Amino acid sequence: MLNDALLLAAKDLRVERRSRVLTGQVLPFGLIVLILFGFGISPDRRVVEAPDRTVLEQVAPGLFWLAVLLSALLALGRSFAIEAVDGNLDALKLTGLDPAGVFLGKALAIWLELLAIELLLGVGSLALYGATITHPLLLLVTVLAATTSIAAAGTLYAALASGLRVRDTLVPLLVLPVLAPVLLGATLATEAALFGPAGDGWPWAGLISTFAVLYLGAGMVSFGVLLEET
Amino acid sequence: MKTGRCSVSLQVMSDLPVVALDGAVSLISGFPALAGADLVVEQGEIVLLEGPNGAGKSTLLRLCAGLAPLHDGAGTVLDCDLSSRPARRRVRRQVGLLAHASALYDDLTVEQNLRFWAAANRVDEPAIEPAMQRLGLAERLRDVPVSGLSAGQRRRTAMAVIVCRRPRLWLLDEPHAGLDRSGRDLIDDLVLAAIDAGASVMLSSHEVERASGLLDRSSGPSRAVTVVGGQVRC
């Protein structure tokens, strides 16, 4: 299963490296979203409860994770678009690859792509919104857990929609509600990582870690049936 | 050796037919694409499927590949019961399907595609190079992205994947489509070589003259059947 996962992930990353959709389209899209969010909020406005902080700085975690989530939708759509065309999904079924391995491989490729997106958008957020990191370990755990949740749940629902003609519009409808708790938890944990206290963030980091494990498990168990029905 | 409803014996020679369909019904979006098809294909036999568009030829090939479901009737392929989902999965690993779509990744090169599909199909690395040589892909086409190939070159690349797999049952849907004369001759030679090696072949073709010539040249048994209205007529 792990060998199958690595094979699929390597293939997806090779496709990405040659097509440059991530670097040429998804990353610029995420940056544009970050900049547009910034336009909507005055950079001089201060938080009433914490006058040493700007409103933009205060909402930076939520804006960052929203930008990540919107960029992830593009990456997920792309990940299954390459399988849906030209009979590739049927060819995958003919290989006898372990469906759980296929799921893990697709999710792993998305996970790595999302980490690259988050790195760039994180730097962009710090630069544009003026936030600073005070608890890096909490931030690291939050990022890893939230990214795993987005990759796992996104892969599962993108696969569900992949056989449909309306998949491009259906994937956001399916994925966004499912990932709403992850967005909430990641935002609050990131807020704690930026402004403290760290103790406020760890329960949220734990919650999204639980979601990550649940989504991974659900994907590994159900992906075979999903693949069969698409 | 029997496991569940599917024999997983790798013995090539067998008295059992490779394909045995009895009143097979397969529905596509509720429509009976196959409506009681009967067909037997023996070891080492070539069966040509003739018939108009929409007659059910592609569905018949997909059924035999374990991709289309068997809704009614009975069917076995390579001693695996098509009504059982796990058995259908086992069928898939033992057949090679050349469908209308070439099943290649546009952004990858010819060699990258072949190496991926070979690894996914558990094909040994040494089998890849001879397949590329045989299909004329080893020279200037090796590093060309599939998106830059002509229809015929895509067909050759898709065929190379099947040659690597060395399946027991070849299922070829319009294998000559999009190919020039030398490409068509090459496909015929590959089919005949597969028959000589003990495989069975089912192919659909609108090019009756060429396909009939292929049947005549086969060293094994061969025949043409007509698929009409989702049924097979001998």
XYZ file of C-alpha atoms in Angstrom:
464
model
C 0.000 0.000 0.000
C 2.773 2.442 0.900
C 4.642 1.638 -2.311
C 1.453 2.314 -4.296
C 1.011 5.604 -2.441
C 4.562 6.707 -3.180
C 4.187 5.716 -6.837
C 0.995 7.775 -7.215
C 2.397 10.762 -5.320
C 5.595 10.769 -7.372
C 3.536 10.641 -10.567
C 1.288 13.519 -9.497
C 4.260 15.647 -8.465
C 5.991 14.860 -11.762
C 2.859 15.930 -13.647
C 2.797 19.114 -11.558
C 6.477 19.829 -12.170
C 6.011 19.561 -15.917
C 2.682 21.410 -16.145
C 3.607 24.140 -13.598
C -0.046 24.694 -12.686
C 0.857 25.097 -9.002
C 3.553 27.702 -9.561
C 1.902 29.413 -12.506
C -1.725 29.499 -11.363
C -2.482 28.268 -7.840
C 0.228 30.219 -5.984
C -0.461 33.523 -7.784
C -4.172 32.985 -7.111
C -3.497 32.571 -3.368
C -1.371 35.706 -3.278
C -4.034 37.708 -5.107
C -6.624 36.524 -2.569
C -4.342 37.648 0.303
C -3.835 41.065 -1.285
C -7.552 41.516 -1.990
C -8.381 40.634 1.629
C -5.938 43.328 2.680
C -7.689 45.904 0.486
C -10.916 45.288 2.372
C -9.525 46.273 5.773
C -7.866 49.599 6.631
C -4.230 48.988 7.722
C -4.422 51.780 10.339
C -7.491 50.539 12.201
C -6.704 49.276 15.697
C -8.306 46.498 17.720
C -10.329 48.095 20.531
C -9.415 45.435 23.110
C -5.741 45.433 22.085
C -4.736 48.869 20.775
C -1.152 47.713 20.095
C -2.516 45.498 17.303
C -4.084 46.429 13.943
C -7.333 44.809 12.820
C -5.506 43.425 9.797
C -2.950 41.775 12.073
C -5.727 40.392 14.260
C -7.641 38.768 11.388
C -4.491 37.588 9.591
C -4.885 33.925 10.735
C -8.415 33.650 9.349
C -7.497 35.363 6.090
C -4.442 33.114 5.714
C -6.433 29.903 6.169
C -9.196 31.131 3.864
C -6.617 31.846 1.164
C -5.110 28.373 1.733
C -8.521 26.729 1.494
C -9.439 28.518 -1.734
C -6.061 27.641 -3.256
C -6.510 24.036 -2.125
C -9.752 23.829 -4.102
C -7.824 24.618 -7.273
C -5.117 22.073 -6.467
C -7.729 19.395 -5.682
C -9.631 20.054 -8.897
C -6.436 19.746 -10.870
C -5.419 16.528 -9.075
C -8.525 14.694 -10.251
C -8.909 16.454 -13.589
C -5.786 14.638 -14.789
C -7.371 11.295 -13.860
C -10.822 12.043 -15.246
C -9.612 12.725 -18.799
C -8.504 10.211 -21.397
C -9.632 7.107 -19.503
C -6.919 7.339 -16.831
C -9.296 6.427 -14.020
C -10.255 3.195 -15.803
C -6.599 2.461 -16.422
C -5.893 2.937 -12.707
C -8.646 0.435 -11.889
C -7.067 -2.053 -14.292
C -3.716 -1.891 -12.514
C -4.914 -3.575 -9.357
C -3.265 -0.861 -7.229
C -4.489 -0.847 -3.641
C -7.282 1.796 -3.502
C -6.090 2.899 -0.062
C -2.649 3.388 -1.581
C -4.134 5.435 -4.426
C -5.941 7.599 -1.876
C -2.833 8.101 0.246
C -0.740 8.877 -2.827
C -3.145 11.502 -4.152
C -3.490 12.998 -0.657
C 0.289 13.005 -0.131
C 0.876 14.909 -3.371
C -1.791 17.459 -2.409
C -0.306 17.681 1.108
C 3.132 18.555 -0.252
C 1.677 21.066 -2.695
C -0.347 22.668 0.089
C 2.739 22.985 2.296
C 4.471 24.884 -0.513
C 1.402 27.112 -0.894
C 1.229 27.717 2.871
C 4.898 28.620 3.062
C 4.506 31.287 0.428
C 1.161 32.559 1.712
C 2.537 32.526 5.278
C 5.427 34.753 4.268
C 2.961 36.901 2.320
C 0.657 37.189 5.341
C 3.464 38.206 7.670
C 4.630 40.815 5.179
C 1.216 42.166 4.188
C -0.616 41.990 7.502
C 2.335 42.669 9.801
C 1.798 39.667 12.110
C 4.654 37.995 14.033
C 5.001 34.420 15.264
C 5.392 33.992 19.025
C 4.811 30.231 19.410
C 6.411 28.474 16.392
C 5.865 24.908 17.661
C 2.121 25.441 18.018
C 2.043 26.993 14.558
C 3.962 24.051 13.072
C 1.633 21.445 14.616
C -1.416 23.454 13.505
C -0.150 23.759 9.948
C 0.703 20.046 9.668
C -2.625 18.892 11.143
C -4.765 21.329 9.145
C -2.905 20.533 5.924
C -3.435 16.807 6.494
C -7.148 17.406 7.113
C -7.555 19.507 3.981
C -5.574 17.039 1.841
C -7.432 13.964 3.143
C -10.985 15.330 3.108
C -10.354 17.179 -0.142
C -9.013 14.075 -1.880
C -11.985 12.046 -0.711
C -14.604 14.514 -1.964
C -12.735 15.419 -5.135
C -12.684 11.691 -5.979
C -16.415 11.492 -5.289
C -17.089 14.254 -7.813
C -14.436 13.240 -10.336
C -16.707 11.136 -12.513
C -19.329 13.871 -12.847
C -19.518 16.549 -15.514
C -20.250 19.156 -12.835
C -17.195 18.239 -10.755
C -15.551 21.679 -11.013
C -18.465 23.390 -9.304
C -19.410 20.490 -7.043
C -16.053 20.067 -5.283
C -16.208 23.446 -3.420
C -19.803 22.726 -2.402
C -18.802 19.374 -0.931
C -15.438 20.279 0.552
C -16.016 23.685 2.159
C -18.758 22.645 4.641
C -16.788 19.547 5.643
C -13.668 21.607 6.274
C -15.458 24.394 8.165
C -14.470 22.952 11.588
C -10.867 22.666 10.405
C -10.911 26.287 9.238
C -12.273 27.395 12.603
C -9.827 25.320 14.640
C -6.822 26.263 12.516
C -7.696 29.957 12.716
C -8.011 29.927 16.520
C -4.866 27.838 16.979
C -2.937 30.145 14.645
C -4.233 33.176 16.542
C -2.812 31.671 19.726
C 0.474 30.919 17.942
C 0.740 34.565 16.873
C -0.587 36.439 19.880
C -0.580 33.872 22.695
C -1.225 32.415 25.113
C -0.184 29.088 23.568
C -2.415 27.207 25.994
C -5.463 28.578 24.173
C -4.278 27.063 20.890
C -3.312 23.524 21.838
C -6.889 22.205 22.300
C -7.705 23.479 18.814
C -4.560 21.918 17.402
C -5.627 18.668 19.054
C -9.092 18.930 17.520
C -7.831 19.403 13.973
C -5.325 16.576 14.518
C -8.289 14.360 15.393
C -10.062 15.494 12.229
C -6.916 14.685 10.232
C -6.835 11.123 11.572
C -10.580 10.658 10.976
C -10.447 11.958 7.393
C -7.395 9.822 6.618
C -9.094 6.734 8.020
C -12.355 7.406 6.201
C -10.491 7.928 2.950
C -8.485 4.733 3.218
C -11.589 2.682 4.017
C -13.981 4.179 1.472
C -11.773 5.100 -1.464
C -12.093 1.660 -3.082
C -15.888 1.973 -3.234
C -15.627 5.556 -4.504
C -13.195 4.540 -7.226
C -15.530 1.728 -8.238
C -18.533 4.027 -8.550
C -16.827 6.766 -10.575
C -6.482 -23.361 -6.447
C -9.761 -21.637 -5.785
C -10.086 -18.471 -3.723
C -13.662 -17.380 -3.162
C -15.372 -17.173 -6.515
C -12.275 -16.776 -8.619
C -9.460 -19.078 -9.473
C -6.137 -17.332 -9.149
C -4.173 -20.091 -10.816
C -1.516 -18.672 -13.114
C -1.481 -21.785 -15.263
C -1.735 -20.549 -18.831
C -3.062 -23.627 -20.557
C -6.548 -24.495 -19.399
C -9.530 -26.421 -20.703
C -11.863 -23.722 -19.437
C -12.826 -20.996 -21.892
C -11.127 -17.666 -21.331
C -14.459 -15.862 -21.700
C -17.861 -17.454 -21.143
C -20.923 -15.212 -21.221
C -24.435 -16.578 -20.903
C -27.244 -14.071 -21.324
C -25.032 -11.270 -20.004
C -26.830 -7.998 -19.307
C -24.951 -4.792 -18.543
C -26.703 -1.504 -17.935
C -25.132 1.876 -18.645
C -27.136 4.639 -16.931
C -30.128 2.303 -16.880
C -29.879 1.488 -20.589
C -29.130 -2.154 -21.478
C -25.927 -1.725 -23.473
C -25.666 -5.509 -23.387
C -29.013 -7.288 -23.462
C -28.417 -11.017 -23.088
C -25.057 -11.529 -24.763
C -23.764 -15.083 -25.233
C -20.134 -15.610 -26.130
C -17.363 -18.129 -25.590
C -13.712 -17.326 -26.290
C -11.180 -20.127 -26.078
C -7.528 -20.049 -25.145
C -5.421 -18.735 -28.044
C -8.449 -17.619 -30.059
C -9.036 -14.320 -31.867
C -12.615 -13.092 -31.910
C -13.490 -10.140 -34.107
C -16.485 -8.108 -32.963
C -18.353 -6.504 -35.838
C -21.413 -4.323 -35.666
C -22.689 -0.776 -36.023
C -21.920 2.070 -33.640
C -23.773 1.747 -30.348
C -24.302 -1.990 -30.780
C -22.540 -2.801 -27.503
C -19.047 -3.785 -28.686
C -17.214 -1.414 -26.344
C -19.423 -2.409 -23.411
C -18.760 -6.068 -24.175
C -15.012 -5.399 -24.041
C -15.389 -3.380 -20.829
C -17.457 -6.172 -19.284
C -14.723 -8.667 -20.111
C -12.169 -6.262 -18.590
C -14.106 -6.248 -15.321
C -14.932 -2.547 -15.690
C -18.608 -2.728 -16.688
C -20.906 -4.442 -14.177
C -22.791 -7.651 -14.944
C -26.399 -6.938 -13.956
C -27.993 -10.180 -15.106
C -27.042 -13.467 -16.705
C -23.791 -15.273 -16.048
C -20.239 -14.565 -17.061
C -16.733 -15.696 -16.300
C -13.456 -14.297 -17.573
C -10.224 -16.181 -16.878
C -12.232 -18.341 -14.493
C -13.384 -15.311 -12.452
C -17.095 -14.771 -11.878
C -18.025 -11.342 -13.247
C -20.989 -11.019 -10.878
C -18.580 -10.822 -7.943
C -16.880 -7.456 -7.381
C -13.671 -8.902 -5.859
C -13.427 -11.353 -8.756
C -13.904 -8.509 -11.261
C -10.952 -6.762 -9.631
C -8.851 -9.872 -10.177
C -9.871 -9.998 -13.835
C -8.596 -6.459 -14.330
C -5.050 -7.396 -13.423
C -4.938 -10.105 -16.073
C -6.373 -8.323 -19.105
C -5.082 -5.568 -21.339
C -7.680 -3.090 -22.583
C -7.001 -0.700 -25.436
C -10.036 1.585 -25.308
C -10.930 4.631 -27.391
C -9.189 6.822 -24.804
C -5.469 6.229 -24.655
C -5.157 6.465 -20.821
C -1.977 8.537 -20.838
C -0.973 11.637 -18.885
C -0.608 14.538 -21.293
C 2.049 16.347 -19.271
C 4.339 13.345 -18.932
C 6.665 12.131 -21.662
C 6.185 8.844 -23.474
C 8.853 7.174 -21.330
C 7.510 8.624 -18.064
C 4.033 7.366 -18.935
C 5.311 3.906 -19.739
C 7.407 3.709 -16.593
C 4.476 4.811 -14.415
C 1.978 2.383 -15.920
C 4.532 -0.424 -15.896
C 5.216 0.135 -12.197
C 1.494 0.390 -11.461
C 0.928 -2.885 -13.306
C 3.813 -4.578 -11.456
C 5.733 -5.012 -14.705
C 9.470 -5.617 -14.390
C 11.663 -2.722 -15.566
C 13.456 -4.781 -18.244
C 10.155 -5.267 -20.111
C 9.794 -1.546 -20.812
C 12.648 -0.935 -23.226
C 11.802 -3.807 -25.618
C 8.173 -2.625 -25.712
C 9.305 0.892 -26.601
C 11.615 -0.467 -29.293
C 8.842 -2.676 -30.708
C 6.378 0.212 -30.930
C 8.904 2.644 -32.411
C 8.964 4.870 -29.337
C 12.560 4.399 -28.252
C 14.173 7.067 -30.416
C 12.916 10.627 -30.921
C 9.506 10.087 -29.263
C 10.944 8.867 -25.954
C 11.139 12.301 -24.305
C 8.204 13.928 -26.074
C 5.257 14.903 -23.838
C 2.153 12.921 -24.750
C 0.324 16.195 -25.415
C 2.674 16.668 -28.360
C 1.945 13.301 -29.984
C -0.264 12.639 -32.977
C -3.294 10.364 -32.576
C -1.370 7.463 -34.071
C 1.626 8.003 -31.806
C -0.665 8.098 -28.765
C -2.181 4.805 -29.937
C 1.290 3.276 -30.209
C 2.161 4.456 -26.694
C -1.066 3.031 -25.282
C -0.333 -0.242 -27.071
C 3.165 -0.290 -25.595
C 1.609 -0.310 -22.110
C -0.341 -3.448 -23.040
C 2.723 -5.087 -24.585
C 4.585 -4.465 -21.301
C 1.744 -6.049 -19.327
C 1.681 -9.231 -21.433
C -1.950 -9.937 -20.475
C -3.680 -13.266 -20.901
C -6.631 -11.607 -22.600
C -6.208 -8.683 -25.022
C -9.274 -6.487 -25.421
C -8.759 -4.094 -28.298
C -11.381 -1.479 -29.161
C -10.715 -0.214 -32.679
C -6.973 -0.843 -32.415
C -6.293 0.338 -35.978
C -8.023 3.699 -35.561
C -5.777 6.695 -36.187
C -2.836 4.604 -37.359
C -1.030 4.723 -40.691
C -0.404 1.582 -42.710
C 2.831 0.651 -40.942
C 1.163 1.235 -37.582
C -1.716 -1.032 -38.516
C 0.688 -3.727 -39.682
C 2.519 -3.403 -36.384
C -0.697 -3.871 -34.383
C -1.518 -6.974 -36.430
C 1.950 -8.397 -35.796
C 1.603 -7.770 -32.062
C -1.787 -9.466 -31.966
C -0.461 -12.497 -33.820
C 2.564 -12.662 -31.512
C 0.232 -12.552 -28.503
C -1.778 -15.444 -29.938
C 1.410 -17.416 -30.543
C 2.344 -16.812 -26.902
C -0.943 -18.357 -25.755
C -3.023 -15.252 -25.129
C -6.574 -14.717 -26.403
C -7.706 -11.611 -28.260
C -11.075 -9.902 -28.644
C -11.075 -6.913 -30.949
C -13.667 -4.662 -32.448
C -13.030 -3.041 -35.788
C -14.918 -1.232 -38.493
C -12.125 -2.122 -40.905
C -13.531 -5.494 -41.820
C -11.047 -6.253 -44.590
C -7.967 -5.703 -42.448
C -9.461 -7.454 -39.413
C -10.536 -10.431 -41.535
C -6.997 -10.662 -42.909
C -5.754 -10.787 -39.329
C -8.074 -13.710 -38.551
C -6.798 -15.568 -41.628
C -3.176 -15.131 -40.551
C -3.703 -16.357 -36.990
C -2.103 -19.663 -36.013
C -4.934 -20.355 -33.568
C -8.706 -20.547 -33.921
C -10.390 -17.364 -35.075
C -13.850 -16.138 -35.949
C -15.958 -13.048 -36.390
C -19.184 -12.390 -34.491
C -21.692 -9.601 -34.951
C -22.869 -7.477 -32.043
C -26.310 -5.978 -32.623
C -28.663 -4.446 -30.091
C -26.518 -5.606 -27.182
C -26.570 -9.243 -28.308
C -23.913 -11.386 -29.964
C -24.730 -13.263 -33.174
C -22.329 -15.862 -34.530
